[in-house]
PDB file of C-alpha atoms and ligand atoms in Angstrom:
ATOM      1  CA  MET A 136      15.624 -19.436  -6.056  1.00 96.00           C
ATOM      2  CA  GLN A 137      13.646 -18.299  -3.174  1.00 98.00           C
ATOM      3  CA  VAL A 138       9.798 -17.745  -2.892  1.00 98.00           C
ATOM      4  CA  LEU A 139       9.374 -14.415  -0.963  1.00 98.00           C
ATOM      5  CA  LYS A 140       5.864 -14.938   0.655  1.00 98.00           C
ATOM      6  CA  GLY A 141       3.971 -12.041   2.339  1.00 98.00           C
ATOM      7  CA  LYS A 142       2.023 -14.147   4.609  1.00 97.00           C
ATOM      8  CA  ALA A 143       5.066 -15.183   7.240  1.00 97.00           C
ATOM      9  CA  VAL A 144       5.773 -11.400   7.224  1.00 98.00           C
ATOM     10  CA  ALA A 145       1.907 -10.205   8.182  1.00 98.00           C
ATOM     11  CA  ASP A 146       1.886 -12.956  10.303  1.00 98.00           C
ATOM     12  CA  GLN A 147       4.602 -11.486  12.268  1.00 98.00           C
ATOM     13  CA  ILE A 148       3.498  -7.815  11.966  1.00 98.00           C
ATOM     14  CA  TYR A 149      -0.112  -8.932  12.855  1.00 98.00           C
ATOM     15  CA  THR A 150       1.141 -10.348  16.341  1.00 98.00           C
ATOM     16  CA  THR A 151       3.034  -7.246  17.104  1.00 98.00           C
ATOM     17  CA  LEU A 152      -0.030  -5.103  16.366  1.00 98.00           C
ATOM     18  CA  GLU A 153      -2.183  -7.430  18.609  1.00 98.00           C
ATOM     19  CA  VAL A 154      -0.523  -6.210  21.651  1.00 98.00           C
ATOM     20  CA  GLU A 155      -0.183  -2.430  20.477  1.00 98.00           C
ATOM     21  CA  SER A 156      -3.874  -2.656  19.646  1.00 98.00           C
ATOM     22  CA  ALA A 157      -4.755  -3.851  23.286  1.00 98.00           C
ATOM     23  CA  THR A 158      -2.369  -1.611  24.604  1.00 97.00           C
ATOM     24  CA  VAL A 159      -3.539   1.627  23.206  1.00 97.00           C
ATOM     25  CA  HIS A 160      -7.148   0.451  23.789  1.00 97.00           C
ATOM     26  CA  ASP A 161      -6.517   0.508  27.409  1.00 97.00           C
ATOM     27  CA  LEU A 162      -4.749   3.774  27.442  1.00 96.00           C
ATOM     28  CA  LEU A 163      -7.737   5.747  25.361  1.00 96.00           C
ATOM     29  CA  ARG A 164     -10.064   3.322  27.156  1.00 96.00           C
ATOM     30  CA  ARG A 165     -11.599   2.532  23.465  1.00 97.00           C
ATOM     31  CA  PRO A 166     -10.412   1.033  20.735  1.00 98.00           C
ATOM     32  CA  PRO A 167      -8.519   2.912  18.183  1.00 98.00           C
ATOM     33  CA  CYS A 168     -10.591   3.488  14.987  1.00 98.00           C
ATOM     34  CA  LEU A 169     -10.328   3.268  11.624  1.00 98.00           C
ATOM     35  CA  ALA A 170     -12.940   5.076   9.262  1.00 98.00           C
ATOM     36  CA  VAL A 171     -13.454   3.885   5.917  1.00 98.00           C
ATOM     37  CA  LEU A 172     -15.174   5.538   2.933  1.00 98.00           C
ATOM     38  CA  LEU A 173     -16.088   3.942  -0.138  1.00 98.00           C
ATOM     39  CA  VAL A 174     -17.718   5.881  -3.098  1.00 98.00           C
ATOM     40  CA  GLY A 175     -19.547   3.546  -5.826  1.00 98.00           C
ATOM     41  CA  ASP A 176     -19.277   0.324  -6.396  1.00 96.00           C
ATOM     42  CA  ASP A 177     -16.399  -0.975  -8.181  1.00 95.00           C
ATOM     43  CA  PRO A 178     -15.982  -4.786  -7.752  1.00 93.00           C
ATOM     44  CA  ALA A 179     -12.118  -4.527  -6.455  1.00 92.00           C
ATOM     45  CA  SER A 180     -12.396  -1.388  -4.536  1.00 95.00           C
ATOM     46  CA  ALA A 181     -15.195  -3.527  -2.516  1.00 96.00           C
ATOM     47  CA  SER A 182     -13.235  -6.529  -2.069  1.00 94.00           C
ATOM     48  CA  TYR A 183     -10.525  -4.173  -0.623  1.00 95.00           C
ATOM     49  CA  VAL A 184     -12.680  -2.577   1.932  1.00 96.00           C
ATOM     50  CA  ALA A 185     -13.915  -5.692   2.823  1.00 97.00           C
ATOM     51  CA  SER A 186      -9.987  -7.246   3.645  1.00 96.00           C
ATOM     52  CA  LYS A 187      -9.293  -3.928   5.637  1.00 97.00           C
ATOM     53  CA  GLN A 188     -12.699  -4.460   7.613  1.00 97.00           C
ATOM     54  CA  ARG A 189     -11.535  -8.190   7.904  1.00 98.00           C
ATOM     55  CA  ALA A 190      -8.171  -6.752   9.568  1.00 98.00           C
ATOM     56  CA  CYS A 191      -9.750  -4.546  11.678  1.00 98.00           C
ATOM     57  CA  GLU A 192     -11.773  -7.016  13.557  1.00 98.00           C
ATOM     58  CA  ARG A 193      -8.691  -9.553  13.607  1.00 98.00           C
ATOM     59  CA  LEU A 194      -6.705  -6.474  15.592  1.00 98.00           C
ATOM     60  CA  GLY A 195      -9.789  -5.431  17.971  1.00 98.00           C
ATOM     61  CA  ILE A 196      -9.772  -2.030  15.753  1.00 98.00           C
ATOM     62  CA  ASP A 197     -13.203  -0.614  15.130  1.00 98.00           C
ATOM     63  CA  HIS A 198     -14.230   0.368  11.948  1.00 97.00           C
ATOM     64  CA  ARG A 199     -16.611   2.955  10.246  1.00 98.00           C
ATOM     65  CA  ASP A 200     -17.962   2.005   7.132  1.00 97.00           C
ATOM     66  CA  TYR A 201     -19.595   4.805   4.691  1.00 98.00           C
ATOM     67  CA  HIS A 202     -20.495   2.887   1.435  1.00 98.00           C
ATOM     68  CA  LEU A 203     -21.720   6.042  -0.539  1.00 98.00           C
ATOM     69  CA  PRO A 204     -23.402   6.120  -3.891  1.00 98.00           C
ATOM     70  CA  ALA A 205     -21.391   6.512  -7.544  1.00 98.00           C
ATOM     71  CA  ASP A 206     -23.276  10.046  -7.928  1.00 98.00           C
ATOM     72  CA  THR A 207     -21.922  11.422  -4.474  1.00 98.00           C
ATOM     73  CA  THR A 208     -21.097  15.177  -4.868  1.00 98.00           C
ATOM     74  CA  GLU A 209     -17.703  16.114  -3.838  1.00 98.00           C
ATOM     75  CA  ALA A 210     -19.525  18.431  -1.841  1.00 98.00           C
ATOM     76  CA  ALA A 211     -21.155  15.621  -0.020  1.00 98.00           C
ATOM     77  CA  LEU A 212     -17.811  13.636   0.607  1.00 98.00           C
ATOM     78  CA  LEU A 213     -16.043  16.938   1.933  1.00 98.00           C
ATOM     79  CA  ALA A 214     -18.586  17.445   4.394  1.00 98.00           C
ATOM     80  CA  ARG A 215     -18.287  13.381   5.306  1.00 98.00           C
ATOM     81  CA  ILE A 216     -14.459  14.245   5.765  1.00 98.00           C
ATOM     82  CA  GLU A 217     -14.841  17.158   7.826  1.00 98.00           C
ATOM     83  CA  ALA A 218     -17.257  15.375  10.251  1.00 98.00           C
ATOM     84  CA  LEU A 219     -14.777  12.772  10.707  1.00 98.00           C
ATOM     85  CA  ASN A 220     -11.501  15.286  10.978  1.00 98.00           C
ATOM     86  CA  THR A 221     -13.209  16.690  13.774  1.00 98.00           C
ATOM     87  CA  ASP A 222     -14.567  13.301  15.485  1.00 98.00           C
ATOM     88  CA  ASP A 223     -12.108  12.920  18.458  1.00 96.00           C
ATOM     89  CA  GLN A 224     -13.494   9.406  18.598  1.00 97.00           C
ATOM     90  CA  VAL A 225     -11.706   8.603  14.914  1.00 98.00           C
ATOM     91  CA  ASP A 226      -8.036   8.163  14.557  1.00 98.00           C
ATOM     92  CA  GLY A 227      -7.843   7.130  11.231  1.00 98.00           C
ATOM     93  CA  ILE A 228      -9.403   7.967   7.602  1.00 98.00           C
ATOM     94  CA  LEU A 229      -9.080   6.789   4.513  1.00 98.00           C
ATOM     95  CA  VAL A 230     -10.626   7.049   1.197  1.00 98.00           C
ATOM     96  CA  GLN A 231     -10.977   4.317  -0.969  1.00 98.00           C
ATOM     97  CA  LEU A 232      -9.261   5.536  -4.646  1.00 97.00           C
ATOM     98  CA  PRO A 233     -10.409   5.529  -7.581  1.00 96.00           C
ATOM     99  CA  LEU A 234     -13.178   7.925  -7.402  1.00 98.00           C
ATOM    100  CA  PRO A 235     -16.021   8.760  -9.511  1.00 98.00           C
ATOM    101  CA  GLU A 236     -14.926  11.572 -12.127  1.00 98.00           C
ATOM    102  CA  GLN A 237     -17.117  13.903 -10.824  1.00 98.00           C
ATOM    103  CA  ILE A 238     -14.950  13.952  -7.672  1.00 98.00           C
ATOM    104  CA  ASN A 239     -11.589  15.630  -7.687  1.00 98.00           C
ATOM    105  CA  GLU A 240      -8.823  13.263  -6.020  1.00 98.00           C
ATOM    106  CA  GLU A 241      -6.228  15.971  -5.040  1.00 98.00           C
ATOM    107  CA  THR A 242      -8.987  17.867  -2.955  1.00 98.00           C
ATOM    108  CA  ILE A 243     -10.309  15.059  -1.403  1.00 98.00           C
ATOM    109  CA  ILE A 244      -6.751  13.797  -0.338  1.00 98.00           C
ATOM    110  CA  GLY A 245      -6.292  17.710   0.660  1.00 98.00           C
ATOM    111  CA  ALA A 246      -9.138  17.588   2.903  1.00 99.00           C
ATOM    112  CA  ILE A 247      -8.082  14.785   5.211  1.00 98.00           C
ATOM    113  CA  LYS A 248      -6.437  15.979   8.119  1.00 98.00           C
ATOM    114  CA  ALA A 249      -3.064  15.315   7.842  1.00 98.00           C
ATOM    115  CA  ALA A 250      -2.724  13.775  11.149  1.00 97.00           C
ATOM    116  CA  LYS A 251      -5.431  11.342  10.520  1.00 98.00           C
ATOM    117  CA  ASP A 252      -4.135  10.439   6.862  1.00 98.00           C
ATOM    118  CA  VAL A 253      -3.308   6.540   7.388  1.00 98.00           C
ATOM    119  CA  ASP A 254      -2.945   6.232   3.475  1.00 98.00           C
ATOM    120  CA  GLY A 255       0.107   8.580   3.500  1.00 98.00           C
ATOM    121  CA  PHE A 256      -1.299  10.683   0.863  1.00 98.00           C
ATOM    122  CA  HIS A 257      -1.871  14.048   2.196  1.00 98.00           C
ATOM    123  CA  PRO A 258       0.900  16.522   0.375  1.00 98.00           C
ATOM    124  CA  TYR A 259       2.055  17.029   4.241  1.00 98.00           C
ATOM    125  CA  ASN A 260       2.909  13.301   4.572  1.00 98.00           C
ATOM    126  CA  VAL A 261       4.532  12.888   1.275  1.00 98.00           C
ATOM    127  CA  GLY A 262       6.591  16.306   1.925  1.00 98.00           C
ATOM    128  CA  SER A 263       7.693  15.174   5.089  1.00 97.00           C
ATOM    129  CA  LEU A 264       8.531  11.555   3.391  1.00 97.00           C
ATOM    130  CA  LEU A 265      10.675  13.623   1.085  1.00 97.00           C
ATOM    131  CA  ILE A 266      12.857  15.262   3.749  1.00 96.00           C
ATOM    132  CA  GLY A 267      13.641  12.533   5.640  1.00 94.00           C
ATOM    133  CA  MET A 268      10.944  13.188   8.725  1.00 93.00           C
ATOM    134  CA  PRO A 269       8.225  10.450   7.828  1.00 86.00           C
ATOM    135  CA  THR A 270       5.111  10.576   9.717  1.00 94.00           C
ATOM    136  CA  PHE A 271       2.659   8.563   7.823  1.00 98.00           C
ATOM    137  CA  VAL A 272       4.143   6.904   4.754  1.00 98.00           C
ATOM    138  CA  SER A 273       2.025   4.928   1.843  1.00 98.00           C
ATOM    139  CA  CYS A 274       1.177   1.989   3.024  1.00 98.00           C
ATOM    140  CA  THR A 275       2.362  -0.862   0.006  1.00 98.00           C
ATOM    141  CA  PRO A 276       6.119   0.915   0.216  1.00 98.00           C
ATOM    142  CA  LEU A 277       6.286   0.599   3.900  1.00 98.00           C
ATOM    143  CA  GLY A 278       4.832  -3.369   2.950  1.00 98.00           C
ATOM    144  CA  ILE A 279       7.905  -3.617   0.487  1.00 98.00           C
ATOM    145  CA  LEU A 280      10.371  -2.198   3.416  1.00 98.00           C
ATOM    146  CA  ALA A 281       9.074  -4.633   5.622  1.00 98.00           C
ATOM    147  CA  MET A 282       9.372  -7.815   3.620  1.00 98.00           C
ATOM    148  CA  LEU A 283      12.584  -6.604   2.696  1.00 98.00           C
ATOM    149  CA  ASP A 284      13.790  -6.614   6.346  1.00 98.00           C
ATOM    150  CA  TYR A 285      12.298  -9.823   7.291  1.00 98.00           C
ATOM    151  CA  TYR A 286      14.156 -11.570   4.193  1.00 98.00           C
ATOM    152  CA  GLU A 287      17.135  -9.737   5.250  1.00 98.00           C
ATOM    153  CA  ILE A 288      17.582  -7.955   2.204  1.00 98.00           C
ATOM    154  CA  ALA A 289      19.805  -5.316   2.024  1.00 98.00           C
ATOM    155  CA  THR A 290      19.715  -2.268  -0.016  1.00 98.00           C
ATOM    156  CA  SER A 291      22.793  -0.254   0.924  1.00 98.00           C
ATOM    157  CA  GLY A 292      24.473   0.676  -2.312  1.00 98.00           C
ATOM    158  CA  LYS A 293      22.188  -1.565  -4.571  1.00 98.00           C
ATOM    159  CA  HIS A 294      21.010  -0.377  -7.565  1.00 98.00           C
ATOM    160  CA  VAL A 295      17.092  -0.628  -7.594  1.00 99.00           C
ATOM    161  CA  VAL A 296      15.248   0.297 -10.433  1.00 99.00           C
ATOM    162  CA  ILE A 297      11.510   1.005  -9.922  1.00 99.00           C
ATOM    163  CA  ILE A 298       9.170   0.700 -12.835  1.00 98.00           C
ATOM    164  CA  GLY A 299       6.193   2.808 -12.442  1.00 98.00           C
ATOM    165  CA  ARG A 300       6.163   6.741 -10.653  1.00 98.00           C
ATOM    166  CA  SER A 301       2.947   6.555  -9.118  1.00 98.00           C
ATOM    167  CA  ASN A 302       2.061   8.628  -6.040  1.00 98.00           C
ATOM    168  CA  ILE A 303       0.604   5.640  -4.374  1.00 97.00           C
ATOM    169  CA  VAL A 304       3.853   3.562  -4.991  1.00 98.00           C
ATOM    170  CA  GLY A 305       6.868   4.339  -7.235  1.00 98.00           C
ATOM    171  CA  LYS A 306       7.251   7.644  -5.702  1.00 98.00           C
ATOM    172  CA  PRO A 307       7.351   7.125  -2.059  1.00 98.00           C
ATOM    173  CA  LEU A 308       8.948   3.798  -2.372  1.00 98.00           C
ATOM    174  CA  ALA A 309      11.827   5.755  -4.430  1.00 98.00           C
ATOM    175  CA  ALA A 310      11.744   8.621  -1.491  1.00 98.00           C
ATOM    176  CA  LEU A 311      12.212   5.975   1.380  1.00 98.00           C
ATOM    177  CA  LEU A 312      15.227   3.700  -0.476  1.00 98.00           C
ATOM    178  CA  MET A 313      17.561   6.895  -1.343  1.00 98.00           C
ATOM    179  CA  GLN A 314      17.113   7.577   2.475  1.00 97.00           C
ATOM    180  CA  LYS A 315      20.014   7.279   4.699  1.00 96.00           C
ATOM    181  CA  GLY A 316      19.769   4.146   6.276  1.00 97.00           C
ATOM    182  CA  ARG A 317      18.464   2.313   3.360  1.00 98.00           C
ATOM    183  CA  ASP A 318      21.407   3.849   0.936  1.00 98.00           C
ATOM    184  CA  ALA A 319      20.007   2.625  -2.198  1.00 98.00           C
ATOM    185  CA  THR A 320      20.712   3.864  -5.658  1.00 98.00           C
ATOM    186  CA  VAL A 321      16.919   4.244  -7.328  1.00 98.00           C
ATOM    187  CA  THR A 322      16.302   4.737 -11.129  1.00 98.00           C
ATOM    188  CA  VAL A 323      12.197   5.376 -11.201  1.00 98.00           C
ATOM    189  CA  ALA A 324      11.722   3.778 -14.889  1.00 98.00           C
ATOM    190  CA  HIS A 325       7.975   4.340 -16.428  1.00 94.00           C
ATOM    191  CA  SER A 326       5.928   4.412 -19.467  1.00 88.00           C
ATOM    192  CA  ARG A 327       7.789   6.687 -21.443  1.00 94.00           C
ATOM    193  CA  THR A 328      11.502   5.141 -20.360  1.00 97.00           C
ATOM    194  CA  ASN A 329      13.847   4.588 -23.496  1.00 98.00           C
ATOM    195  CA  ASP A 330      15.356   1.291 -23.815  1.00 98.00           C
ATOM    196  CA  LEU A 331      13.666   0.041 -20.323  1.00 98.00           C
ATOM    197  CA  ALA A 332      14.849  -3.759 -21.185  1.00 98.00           C
ATOM    198  CA  SER A 333      18.503  -2.709 -20.615  1.00 98.00           C
ATOM    199  CA  LEU A 334      18.021  -0.374 -17.872  1.00 98.00           C
ATOM    200  CA  THR A 335      15.961  -2.935 -15.457  1.00 98.00           C
ATOM    201  CA  ARG A 336      18.758  -5.975 -16.622  1.00 98.00           C
ATOM    202  CA  SER A 337      21.341  -3.448 -14.583  1.00 98.00           C
ATOM    203  CA  ALA A 338      18.795  -3.708 -11.481  1.00 98.00           C
ATOM    204  CA  ASP A 339      19.977  -6.129  -8.267  1.00 99.00           C
ATOM    205  CA  ILE A 340      16.643  -5.418  -6.902  1.00 99.00           C
ATOM    206  CA  LEU A 341      13.593  -4.926  -9.833  1.00 99.00           C
ATOM    207  CA  ILE A 342      10.256  -3.920  -8.384  1.00 99.00           C
ATOM    208  CA  VAL A 343       7.271  -3.390 -10.518  1.00 98.00           C
ATOM    209  CA  ALA A 344       4.158  -1.462  -9.888  1.00 98.00           C
ATOM    210  CA  ILE A 345       2.765  -0.634 -13.530  1.00 97.00           C
ATOM    211  CA  GLY A 346      -0.220  -2.226 -13.283  1.00 97.00           C
ATOM    212  CA  ARG A 347      -0.301  -4.569 -16.408  1.00 97.00           C
ATOM    213  CA  ALA A 348      -0.346  -8.120 -16.193  1.00 98.00           C
ATOM    214  CA  GLY A 349       2.888  -9.925 -17.324  1.00 98.00           C
ATOM    215  CA  PHE A 350       4.544  -6.527 -18.225  1.00 98.00           C
ATOM    216  CA  VAL A 351       8.036  -7.593 -17.343  1.00 98.00           C
ATOM    217  CA  THR A 352       9.348 -11.015 -18.765  1.00 98.00           C
ATOM    218  CA  ALA A 353      12.642 -12.803 -18.468  1.00 98.00           C
ATOM    219  CA  ASP A 354      14.781 -10.841 -21.173  1.00 98.00           C
ATOM    220  CA  MET A 355      14.273  -7.754 -19.110  1.00 98.00           C
ATOM    221  CA  VAL A 356      15.716  -9.160 -15.412  1.00 98.00           C
ATOM    222  CA  GLY A 357      19.493  -9.603 -14.949  1.00 98.00           C
ATOM    223  CA  GLU A 358      20.510 -13.433 -13.567  1.00 98.00           C
ATOM    224  CA  GLY A 359      20.426 -13.473  -9.971  1.00 98.00           C
ATOM    225  CA  ALA A 360      17.863 -10.315  -9.605  1.00 98.00           C
ATOM    226  CA  ILE A 361      15.532 -10.054  -6.890  1.00 98.00           C
ATOM    227  CA  VAL A 362      12.412  -9.235  -7.771  1.00 99.00           C
ATOM    228  CA  ILE A 363       9.556  -7.166  -6.304  1.00 99.00           C
ATOM    229  CA  ASP A 364       6.031  -8.029  -8.033  1.00 98.00           C
ATOM    230  CA  VAL A 365       3.414  -5.387  -7.061  1.00 98.00           C
ATOM    231  CA  GLY A 366       0.997  -6.111  -9.365  1.00 98.00           C
ATOM    232  CA  ILE A 367      -2.490  -7.131  -8.600  1.00 96.00           C
ATOM    233  CA  ASN A 368      -4.331  -7.479 -12.384  1.00 97.00           C
ATOM    234  CA  ARG A 369      -7.547  -9.545 -12.644  1.00 94.00           C
ATOM    235  CA  VAL A 370      -7.357 -11.234 -15.804  1.00 96.00           C
ATOM    236  CA  ALA A 371     -10.570 -13.118 -17.282  1.00 96.00           C
ATOM    237  CA  ASP A 372     -10.515 -16.798 -16.689  1.00 97.00           C
ATOM    238  CA  ALA A 373     -13.760 -19.073 -17.461  1.00 97.00           C
ATOM    239  CA  SER A 374     -12.364 -22.359 -15.434  1.00 96.00           C
ATOM    240  CA  THR A 375     -12.228 -20.223 -11.827  1.00 96.00           C
ATOM    241  CA  LYS A 376     -15.766 -19.973 -10.110  1.00 95.00           C
ATOM    242  CA  ARG A 377     -15.209 -15.866 -10.083  1.00 93.00           C
ATOM    243  CA  GLY A 378     -14.822 -15.770 -13.811  1.00 96.00           C
ATOM    244  CA  TYR A 379     -10.989 -13.892 -12.837  1.00 96.00           C
ATOM    245  CA  ARG A 380      -7.684 -14.652 -11.485  1.00 96.00           C
ATOM    246  CA  ILE A 381      -5.164 -12.158 -10.317  1.00 96.00           C
ATOM    247  CA  VAL A 382      -1.784 -11.755 -11.785  1.00 98.00           C
ATOM    248  CA  GLY A 383       1.064  -9.703 -11.118  1.00 98.00           C
ATOM    249  CA  ASP A 384       3.188  -7.577 -13.168  1.00 98.00           C
ATOM    250  CA  VAL A 385       5.715 -10.036 -13.675  1.00 98.00           C
ATOM    251  CA  ALA A 386       5.318 -12.830 -16.116  1.00 98.00           C
ATOM    252  CA  TYR A 387       6.259 -14.903 -13.054  1.00 98.00           C
ATOM    253  CA  GLU A 388       6.930 -18.548 -14.790  1.00 98.00           C
ATOM    254  CA  GLU A 389       9.572 -17.347 -17.435  1.00 98.00           C
ATOM    255  CA  VAL A 390      11.154 -14.767 -14.875  1.00 98.00           C
ATOM    256  CA  ALA A 391      11.212 -16.546 -11.936  1.00 98.00           C
ATOM    257  CA  PRO A 392      14.015 -18.955 -13.153  1.00 98.00           C
ATOM    258  CA  LYS A 393      16.534 -16.295 -13.234  1.00 98.00           C
ATOM    259  CA  CYS A 394      15.941 -14.535  -9.761  1.00 98.00           C
ATOM    260  CA  LYS A 395      17.731 -15.174  -6.910  1.00 98.00           C
ATOM    261  CA  ALA A 396      14.254 -14.083  -5.036  1.00 98.00           C
ATOM    262  CA  ILE A 397      11.028 -13.371  -6.169  1.00 98.00           C
ATOM    263  CA  THR A 398       7.777 -12.400  -4.463  1.00 98.00           C
ATOM    264  CA  PRO A 399       4.707 -14.493  -6.003  1.00 98.00           C
ATOM    265  CA  VAL A 400       1.260 -13.141  -7.095  1.00 98.00           C
ATOM    266  CA  PRO A 401      -0.850 -13.829  -5.328  1.00 97.00           C
ATOM    267  CA  GLY A 402       0.709 -14.381  -1.543  1.00 97.00           C
ATOM    268  CA  GLY A 403       3.570 -11.711  -1.851  1.00 98.00           C
ATOM    269  CA  VAL A 404       3.279  -7.943  -1.612  1.00 98.00           C
ATOM    270  CA  GLY A 405      -0.679  -8.037  -1.378  1.00 96.00           C
ATOM    271  CA  VAL A 406      -1.097  -8.695   2.000  1.00 96.00           C
ATOM    272  CA  MET A 407       1.388  -6.323   3.225  1.00 98.00           C
ATOM    273  CA  THR A 408      -0.603  -3.093   2.141  1.00 97.00           C
ATOM    274  CA  ILE A 409      -2.972  -3.984   4.620  1.00 97.00           C
ATOM    275  CA  ALA A 410      -0.959  -5.244   7.354  1.00 98.00           C
ATOM    276  CA  MET A 411       0.547  -1.719   7.272  1.00 98.00           C
ATOM    277  CA  LEU A 412      -2.566  -0.059   7.022  1.00 98.00           C
ATOM    278  CA  MET A 413      -3.207  -1.289  10.504  1.00 98.00           C
ATOM    279  CA  HIS A 414       0.171  -0.607  11.588  1.00 98.00           C
ATOM    280  CA  ASN A 415      -0.542   3.347  10.719  1.00 98.00           C
ATOM    281  CA  THR A 416      -4.126   2.948  12.318  1.00 98.00           C
ATOM    282  CA  ILE A 417      -2.654   2.434  15.722  1.00 98.00           C
ATOM    283  CA  ALA A 418       0.344   5.097  15.238  1.00 98.00           C
ATOM    284  CA  SER A 419      -2.435   7.607  14.808  1.00 98.00           C
ATOM    285  CA  ALA A 420      -4.570   6.287  17.602  1.00 97.00           C
ATOM    286  CA  LYS A 421      -1.089   6.666  20.004  1.00 95.00           C
ATOM    287  CA  ARG A 422      -0.736  10.131  18.932  1.00 88.00           C
ATOM    288  CA  THR A 423      -2.655  12.945  21.091  1.00 72.00           C
ATOM    289  CA  ASP A 424      -2.748  15.490  18.034  1.00 69.00           C
ATOM    290  CA  ASN A 425      -6.002  13.933  16.777  1.00 67.00           C
TER     291      ASN A 425
HETATM  292  N1  LIG B  81      -6.308   2.145  -4.383  1.00 89.30           N
HETATM  293  C1  LIG B  81      -5.475   1.227  -4.211  1.00 89.30           C
HETATM  294  N2  LIG B  81      -4.469   1.122  -3.610  1.00 89.30           N
HETATM  295  C2  LIG B  81      -5.231   2.171  -2.546  1.00 89.30           C
HETATM  296  C3  LIG B  81      -4.670   2.538  -1.259  1.00 89.30           C
HETATM  297  O1  LIG B  81      -3.542   1.978  -0.879  1.00 89.30           O
HETATM  298  N3  LIG B  81      -5.639   3.125  -0.629  1.00 89.30           N
HETATM  299  C4  LIG B  81      -6.163   3.244  -1.060  1.00 89.30           C
HETATM  300  N4  LIG B  81      -7.222   4.689   0.032  1.00 89.30           N
HETATM  301  N5  LIG B  81      -6.996   3.480  -2.049  1.00 89.30           N
HETATM  302  C5  LIG B  81      -6.567   2.775  -2.972  1.00 89.30           C
END
């Protein structure tokens, strides 16, 4: 059984991105620039935003951070986005999700200029991906592909089962894997799927992005499967300093012995998401339509 660690993959990507960031800096006579908008005080979101800032600093990417109060109106957030859309010093705009309930997520995502949508959530970018002309692609799916490539895991002709149909992971990942060149046969399962365990047992590659701690148990995994765990769940743990620990969507201890390869949590897919966000930000800075 092979443990597919994310750090080695991310380190390799960061090495390439350091050079690219410096090249773009020379070309533009300014660093690439990412605007990050956080509304409210969700602790997990705040911690993701802090990691994004650290990654920018590692690569010499400028970051503009907007921490708005939890009662920010949709109109106020839209006005902020519009100002960033038209600011030619800003290459990428990211609005951390989830948003407070008074703000409609679709409205906000649709308001971000597609050419600055480094999250790849805008309908234009999602549609482009679906027809095989990807522009900005959602970062976690991109990170998963980068891991498969690094560990030389071929997907051609393989049955890939994805558990979870989110716009951020499940749907874009399915679109990427079914594309020519990746050539996987993809099944997207979700909370309403009948007899989930017999479906997931038939997977050559099982990718789990459902957001439930320990959801996938040993009986759901075939011998010799490759398991990619996208879950990042906080579970209470009084023995830790923070009072919680991070676990994946897969019950790792019981599932790992059955696998040919598996990603750990933490230490697996997690670090890849931000690496690919940096990739998208530098790619955006290289574009001339901003
Ligand atoms: N919330 C959870 N994942 C993501 C992500 O990839 N991007 C943004 N903007 N918010 C998120």
